[in-house]
Coordinates of C-alpha atoms in Angstrom, one line a residue:
M248 CA 68.7 137.4 -40.7
K249 CA 72.3 138.3 -41.6
N250 CA 73.7 137.1 -44.9
K251 CA 76.3 134.3 -44.7
T252 CA 79.9 135.3 -45.6
S253 CA 81.0 133.9 -48.9
F254 CA 84.6 132.8 -49.4
L255 CA 84.2 132.6 -53.2
P256 CA 85.6 135.5 -55.2
S257 CA 83.1 137.9 -56.7
E258 CA 82.5 138.3 -60.4
G259 CA 84.9 141.3 -60.6
E260 CA 87.8 139.7 -58.7
A261 CA 90.4 137.5 -60.4
R262 CA 90.7 133.9 -59.3
P263 CA 94.2 133.0 -57.9
S264 CA 96.0 130.7 -60.4
R265 CA 97.5 127.4 -59.2
R266 CA 99.5 126.9 -62.4
P267 CA 103.3 126.7 -61.7
D268 CA 105.4 129.5 -63.1
N269 CA 106.7 129.1 -66.6
S270 CA 110.2 128.3 -65.6
A271 CA 112.6 125.5 -66.6
F272 CA 112.7 124.2 -63.0
K273 CA 109.0 124.3 -62.2
Q274 CA 108.0 123.0 -65.7
Q275 CA 110.6 120.2 -65.5
K276 CA 112.5 121.4 -68.6
L277 CA 116.0 121.4 -67.2
P278 CA 118.6 119.6 -69.2
A279 CA 119.1 116.0 -68.1
W280 CA 121.0 112.9 -69.3
K281 CA 118.6 110.2 -70.4
P282 CA 120.6 107.1 -71.1
Q283 CA 119.3 104.8 -73.8
L284 CA 119.8 101.3 -72.4
T285 CA 120.6 99.2 -75.4
I286 CA 121.1 95.5 -75.2
A287 CA 124.8 95.9 -75.9
A288 CA 125.3 98.4 -73.0
V289 CA 123.3 96.2 -70.5
L290 CA 125.1 93.0 -71.4
S291 CA 128.5 94.7 -71.3
S292 CA 127.8 96.1 -67.9
F293 CA 126.8 92.8 -66.4
F294 CA 129.7 90.9 -67.8
L295 CA 132.3 93.6 -66.9
I296 CA 130.9 93.7 -63.3
G297 CA 131.0 90.0 -63.1
V298 CA 134.5 89.6 -64.3
F299 CA 135.8 92.3 -62.1
C300 CA 134.1 90.9 -58.9
L301 CA 135.3 87.4 -59.8
F302 CA 138.9 88.6 -60.2
V303 CA 138.9 90.6 -57.0
G304 CA 137.3 87.8 -55.1
V305 CA 139.8 85.2 -56.2
C306 CA 142.7 87.5 -55.3
L307 CA 141.2 88.1 -51.8
I308 CA 140.6 84.4 -51.2
M309 CA 144.2 83.5 -52.3
S310 CA 145.5 86.3 -50.1
A311 CA 143.6 85.1 -47.1
N312 CA 144.7 81.5 -47.6
S313 CA 148.4 82.6 -47.6
V314 CA 148.1 83.8 -44.0
R315 CA 150.2 81.7 -41.6
E316 CA 148.1 80.9 -38.5
I317 CA 148.1 78.5 -35.6
Q318 CA 145.2 78.2 -33.1
I319 CA 145.5 76.6 -29.7
D320 CA 142.3 75.7 -27.7
Y321 CA 143.2 75.8 -24.0
S322 CA 139.7 75.3 -22.5
D323 CA 140.2 71.7 -21.7
K324 CA 143.9 71.9 -21.0
C325 CA 143.2 74.4 -18.2
S326 CA 140.2 72.4 -16.8
D327 CA 141.5 72.6 -13.2
C328 CA 141.7 76.4 -13.3
S329 CA 138.3 76.5 -15.0
K330 CA 136.7 74.5 -12.1
L331 CA 138.3 76.9 -9.6
R332 CA 137.0 80.0 -11.4
E333 CA 133.5 78.6 -11.5
N334 CA 133.3 79.1 -7.8
S335 CA 132.9 82.9 -7.2
S336 CA 134.4 82.6 -3.7
H337 CA 137.8 81.8 -5.3
W338 CA 137.9 85.0 -7.3
N339 CA 141.1 86.2 -5.5
K340 CA 143.1 82.9 -5.9
E341 CA 145.6 82.7 -8.7
C342 CA 145.6 79.8 -11.1
H343 CA 148.2 79.1 -13.8
C344 CA 148.3 76.5 -16.6
S345 CA 150.7 75.8 -19.5
V346 CA 150.1 74.6 -23.0
N347 CA 152.9 73.3 -25.2
F348 CA 152.9 73.4 -29.0
M349 CA 155.3 72.9 -31.8
L350 CA 156.0 75.2 -34.8
E351 CA 157.0 73.0 -37.7
E352 CA 158.1 76.0 -39.9
D353 CA 159.2 79.6 -39.3
I354 CA 156.5 82.2 -39.1
L355 CA 158.2 85.2 -40.8
G356 CA 157.2 88.8 -40.6
D357 CA 154.9 90.5 -38.1
V358 CA 153.2 88.0 -35.8
F359 CA 150.0 88.9 -34.0
M360 CA 148.6 87.2 -31.0
Y361 CA 144.8 87.0 -30.5
Y362 CA 142.5 85.6 -27.9
G363 CA 139.4 84.0 -29.2
L364 CA 136.0 83.3 -27.5
Q365 CA 133.4 80.9 -28.7
N366 CA 129.7 80.9 -27.8
F367 CA 130.1 84.3 -26.1
Y368 CA 127.2 86.6 -27.2
Q369 CA 128.0 90.3 -27.2
N370 CA 125.2 91.3 -29.6
H371 CA 122.4 91.3 -27.0
R372 CA 120.7 94.7 -26.9
R373 CA 120.9 95.2 -23.2
Y374 CA 124.6 94.2 -23.2
V375 CA 125.5 96.5 -26.2
I376 CA 124.0 99.6 -24.6
S377 CA 125.3 98.9 -21.1
R378 CA 128.1 101.6 -21.1
S379 CA 128.5 105.3 -20.6
D380 CA 130.3 107.0 -23.4
A381 CA 130.4 110.2 -21.4
Q382 CA 132.2 108.5 -18.6
L383 CA 134.7 106.9 -21.0
L384 CA 135.5 110.4 -22.2
G385 CA 136.7 111.3 -18.7
R386 CA 133.7 113.5 -17.8
N387 CA 132.2 113.8 -14.4
V388 CA 128.7 112.4 -15.1
N389 CA 125.8 110.8 -13.2
I390 CA 126.0 107.2 -14.3
Q391 CA 122.7 106.5 -12.5
K392 CA 121.1 108.1 -15.6
S393 CA 123.0 106.0 -18.0
Y394 CA 122.2 102.5 -19.4
C395 CA 124.9 100.8 -17.1
A396 CA 122.4 99.4 -14.6
P397 CA 122.8 97.1 -12.7
F398 CA 126.5 97.8 -12.9
T399 CA 126.4 101.4 -11.8
T400 CA 127.0 101.7 -8.0
Y401 CA 127.6 99.4 -5.1
R402 CA 125.2 99.2 -2.2
N403 CA 127.1 101.8 -0.3
G404 CA 126.7 104.2 -3.2
T405 CA 130.2 104.1 -4.6
P406 CA 130.1 104.4 -8.4
M407 CA 131.8 101.9 -10.6
A408 CA 134.5 103.0 -13.0
P409 CA 134.0 102.0 -15.7
C410 CA 130.3 101.1 -15.4
G411 CA 128.3 98.7 -17.5
A412 CA 128.1 95.1 -18.4
I413 CA 130.6 95.3 -21.2
A414 CA 133.3 96.6 -19.0
N415 CA 132.4 94.2 -16.2
S416 CA 132.9 91.2 -18.4
M417 CA 136.2 92.2 -19.8
F418 CA 138.6 89.4 -20.8
N419 CA 141.3 89.2 -18.2
D420 CA 143.4 86.1 -18.9
T421 CA 147.1 86.8 -18.9
I422 CA 148.9 85.0 -21.7
D423 CA 152.8 84.8 -22.0
L424 CA 154.7 83.0 -24.8
F425 CA 158.0 81.1 -24.2
Y426 CA 160.5 79.7 -26.7
N427 CA 161.9 76.5 -25.4
L428 CA 165.5 75.7 -26.4
K429 CA 167.6 72.7 -25.3
S430 CA 169.6 74.8 -22.9
S431 CA 167.3 77.5 -21.9
V432 CA 163.8 79.0 -22.0
I433 CA 163.4 82.4 -23.6
Q434 CA 160.3 84.6 -23.0
V435 CA 159.1 86.0 -26.3
P436 CA 158.9 89.8 -26.1
L437 CA 155.3 91.0 -26.7
L438 CA 154.0 94.5 -27.3
K439 CA 150.9 95.4 -25.3
T440 CA 150.4 99.0 -26.7
G441 CA 149.7 100.2 -30.3
N442 CA 147.1 97.5 -30.8
S443 CA 144.0 99.7 -30.7
W444 CA 142.7 102.1 -33.4
W445 CA 144.0 105.7 -33.3
T446 CA 140.5 107.2 -33.2
D447 CA 139.7 105.1 -30.1
K448 CA 142.8 105.9 -28.3
N449 CA 142.8 109.6 -28.9
V450 CA 139.1 110.5 -29.5
K451 CA 136.6 108.0 -28.0
F452 CA 138.5 107.2 -24.7
R453 CA 140.1 109.6 -22.3
N454 CA 141.0 109.7 -18.7
P455 CA 139.8 112.2 -16.1
K456 CA 142.1 115.2 -15.7
S457 CA 144.1 115.2 -12.5
Y458 CA 147.6 115.4 -11.3
N459 CA 147.8 111.6 -11.1
L460 CA 145.6 108.8 -12.2
S461 CA 144.8 107.3 -8.8
S462 CA 143.4 110.7 -7.6
A463 CA 141.5 111.1 -10.9
F464 CA 139.5 107.9 -10.0
A465 CA 139.2 108.7 -6.3
G466 CA 135.8 108.0 -4.9
T467 CA 135.1 105.2 -7.5
A468 CA 135.5 101.4 -7.3
R469 CA 136.4 98.7 -9.9
P470 CA 133.6 96.6 -11.5
P471 CA 132.6 93.5 -9.4
Y472 CA 134.4 91.0 -11.7
W473 CA 137.7 92.9 -11.9
Q474 CA 140.7 92.1 -9.9
K475 CA 142.4 95.5 -10.3
P476 CA 141.1 99.1 -10.3
V477 CA 141.0 100.8 -13.7
Y478 CA 144.1 102.9 -13.0
L479 CA 146.2 99.7 -12.4
L480 CA 145.5 97.7 -15.5
D481 CA 149.0 98.1 -16.7
E482 CA 151.4 98.4 -13.8
D483 CA 154.5 98.6 -16.1
D484 CA 153.3 101.6 -18.2
E485 CA 151.4 104.5 -16.7
R486 CA 150.4 105.7 -20.1
N487 CA 148.5 102.4 -20.7
N488 CA 146.2 102.8 -17.8
G489 CA 142.7 103.9 -17.1
Y490 CA 140.2 104.2 -20.0
V491 CA 143.0 104.4 -22.5
N492 CA 144.3 100.9 -21.8
D493 CA 144.6 99.1 -25.1
D494 CA 143.1 95.8 -23.8
F495 CA 140.1 97.7 -22.4
I496 CA 139.6 99.7 -25.5
I497 CA 139.7 96.6 -27.7
W498 CA 137.3 94.7 -25.5
M499 CA 134.8 97.6 -25.5
R500 CA 134.4 97.2 -29.3
V501 CA 131.7 94.5 -29.1
S502 CA 131.5 91.7 -31.7
A503 CA 128.5 91.0 -33.9
F504 CA 128.9 87.2 -33.7
A505 CA 129.1 84.7 -30.9
T506 CA 132.6 83.5 -32.1
F507 CA 135.2 86.2 -32.4
R508 CA 138.8 87.0 -31.8
N509 CA 140.4 90.2 -30.4
L510 CA 144.0 91.4 -30.8
Y511 CA 145.9 90.8 -27.7
R512 CA 149.6 91.3 -28.3
R513 CA 152.2 91.7 -31.1
V514 CA 155.5 90.0 -31.2
R515 CA 158.4 92.4 -30.7
R516 CA 160.9 91.8 -33.5
I517 CA 164.2 91.8 -31.6
R518 CA 167.0 89.4 -31.0
Q519 CA 166.0 85.8 -32.0
F520 CA 162.6 87.1 -33.1
A521 CA 163.8 89.8 -35.4
D522 CA 162.4 87.9 -38.4
G523 CA 159.4 86.5 -36.7
L524 CA 158.9 83.3 -34.8
P525 CA 161.4 80.6 -35.6
A526 CA 160.4 76.9 -35.8
G527 CA 160.6 75.0 -32.5
N528 CA 158.9 74.1 -29.3
Y529 CA 156.9 76.8 -27.6
T530 CA 154.7 77.2 -24.4
F531 CA 151.8 79.4 -23.5
R532 CA 151.7 80.2 -19.8
I533 CA 148.3 81.3 -18.9
S534 CA 147.0 83.0 -15.8
Y535 CA 143.4 81.7 -15.9
N536 CA 140.8 84.3 -14.8
F537 CA 138.0 84.3 -17.4
P538 CA 135.5 81.4 -16.8
V539 CA 133.5 80.1 -19.8
T540 CA 132.1 76.7 -18.6
K541 CA 128.7 78.1 -17.5
F542 CA 127.8 79.3 -20.9
K543 CA 129.5 76.4 -22.7
G544 CA 132.2 78.6 -24.2
R545 CA 135.6 77.9 -25.5
K546 CA 138.8 79.9 -25.4
H547 CA 141.6 80.0 -27.9
V548 CA 145.0 81.6 -28.5
I549 CA 145.8 82.4 -32.1
L550 CA 149.2 83.3 -33.6
S551 CA 148.8 84.8 -37.1
T552 CA 150.4 86.9 -39.7
V553 CA 148.6 89.5 -41.9
V554 CA 148.8 90.3 -45.6
W555 CA 147.7 93.2 -47.7
S556 CA 144.0 92.2 -47.4
G557 CA 144.1 91.7 -43.7
G558 CA 144.0 88.5 -41.7
S559 CA 142.7 85.0 -42.3
N560 CA 139.2 85.8 -43.2
P561 CA 137.9 84.8 -46.6
F562 CA 134.4 86.3 -46.1
L563 CA 135.0 89.4 -48.3
G564 CA 136.5 87.3 -51.1
I565 CA 133.6 84.8 -51.0
A566 CA 131.2 87.8 -51.1
Y567 CA 132.9 89.1 -54.3
V568 CA 132.9 85.7 -55.9
V569 CA 129.2 85.2 -55.2
S570 CA 128.4 88.8 -56.6
G571 CA 130.5 88.2 -59.7
T572 CA 128.9 84.8 -60.3
A573 CA 125.4 86.3 -59.9
A574 CA 126.2 89.2 -62.3
T575 CA 127.7 86.9 -64.9
L576 CA 124.8 84.4 -64.8
T577 CA 122.3 87.3 -65.1
G578 CA 124.2 88.5 -68.2
F579 CA 123.8 85.0 -69.7
V580 CA 120.1 84.8 -68.9
I581 CA 119.5 88.2 -70.5
T582 CA 121.4 87.1 -73.6
V583 CA 119.3 84.0 -73.9
I584 CA 116.0 85.9 -73.5
H585 CA 117.2 88.5 -76.0
L586 CA 118.1 85.9 -78.6
K587 CA 114.7 84.1 -78.2
L588 CA 112.8 87.4 -78.5
R589 CA 114.8 88.4 -81.6
K590 CA 114.0 85.1 -83.4
K591 CA 110.3 85.4 -82.7
K592 CA 110.3 89.0 -84.0
T593 CA 112.1 87.9 -87.2
Y594 CA 109.6 85.0 -87.7
F595 CA 106.5 87.3 -87.4
Q596 CA 108.0 89.9 -89.7
K597 CA 108.4 87.2 -92.5

């Protein structure tokens, strides 16, 4: 019978050492800063952080409250158009409505127009991923392999451009603003470009390369809920068409909440509106195309100014105030505990 092979070292062989090398790194002897957290340092940190957060939060809230804003809900005022749009067979019929409002005071400075939606959920997972980023970069891709389904192709095999549920549900109401004088009605000039982020316009969205835009999208069709093909979104400006259309880019940036607003236009500061919107009587003329009744939604138009901290949103300021209050209260609690423990220590020493 053969002897079994032994994996143990013989008496004459040296055993391999598992001890780390005697170096500063492996023996954990590198120089390090070891702070001594004294009670004075801890309390100072909490109170300084608390005062700083409270100061910044109050400044942000005051700044947000200084924003001039007017919000008009036109869901009920355009009820006739809403009933028409609920019937899908009337998709190609135009419907217009008007909403009058009064500005009691001038809105000076840059004025921004937003459209707001309520009870419209864009944060559903299937909805969020229903897009093809490669297609939006102008690449020739097979959208059947994307997450755009069921908004990928028509029954005859024609691909949709752009594909996906986000693009298909794009907000498509047209909103114009008019200034009503006693003798005449003046249309307020609005800017439809320059409203999207530079990175979106120049990096994330690009049109297919071709000698003209209509040929670039040849062989494709508009999404089912659209009234125009993607290369005719802005018939007045060729550079604002296709995937680089500002309205389209802004819509494709989905919201995390069911109630949100998106930038729609900016008031062009010329002639009577060089300083902003003067006080007076105004009218919104709306081409109603986006139905909201079925999901119990609401639609708004918002005219707003901006300040150094942004628009009329006090959330960040409230967050700072809450954080500052928590840090300050924690500092007081630690102070009380420290004083009680110090008294007990002094008593036992006596």
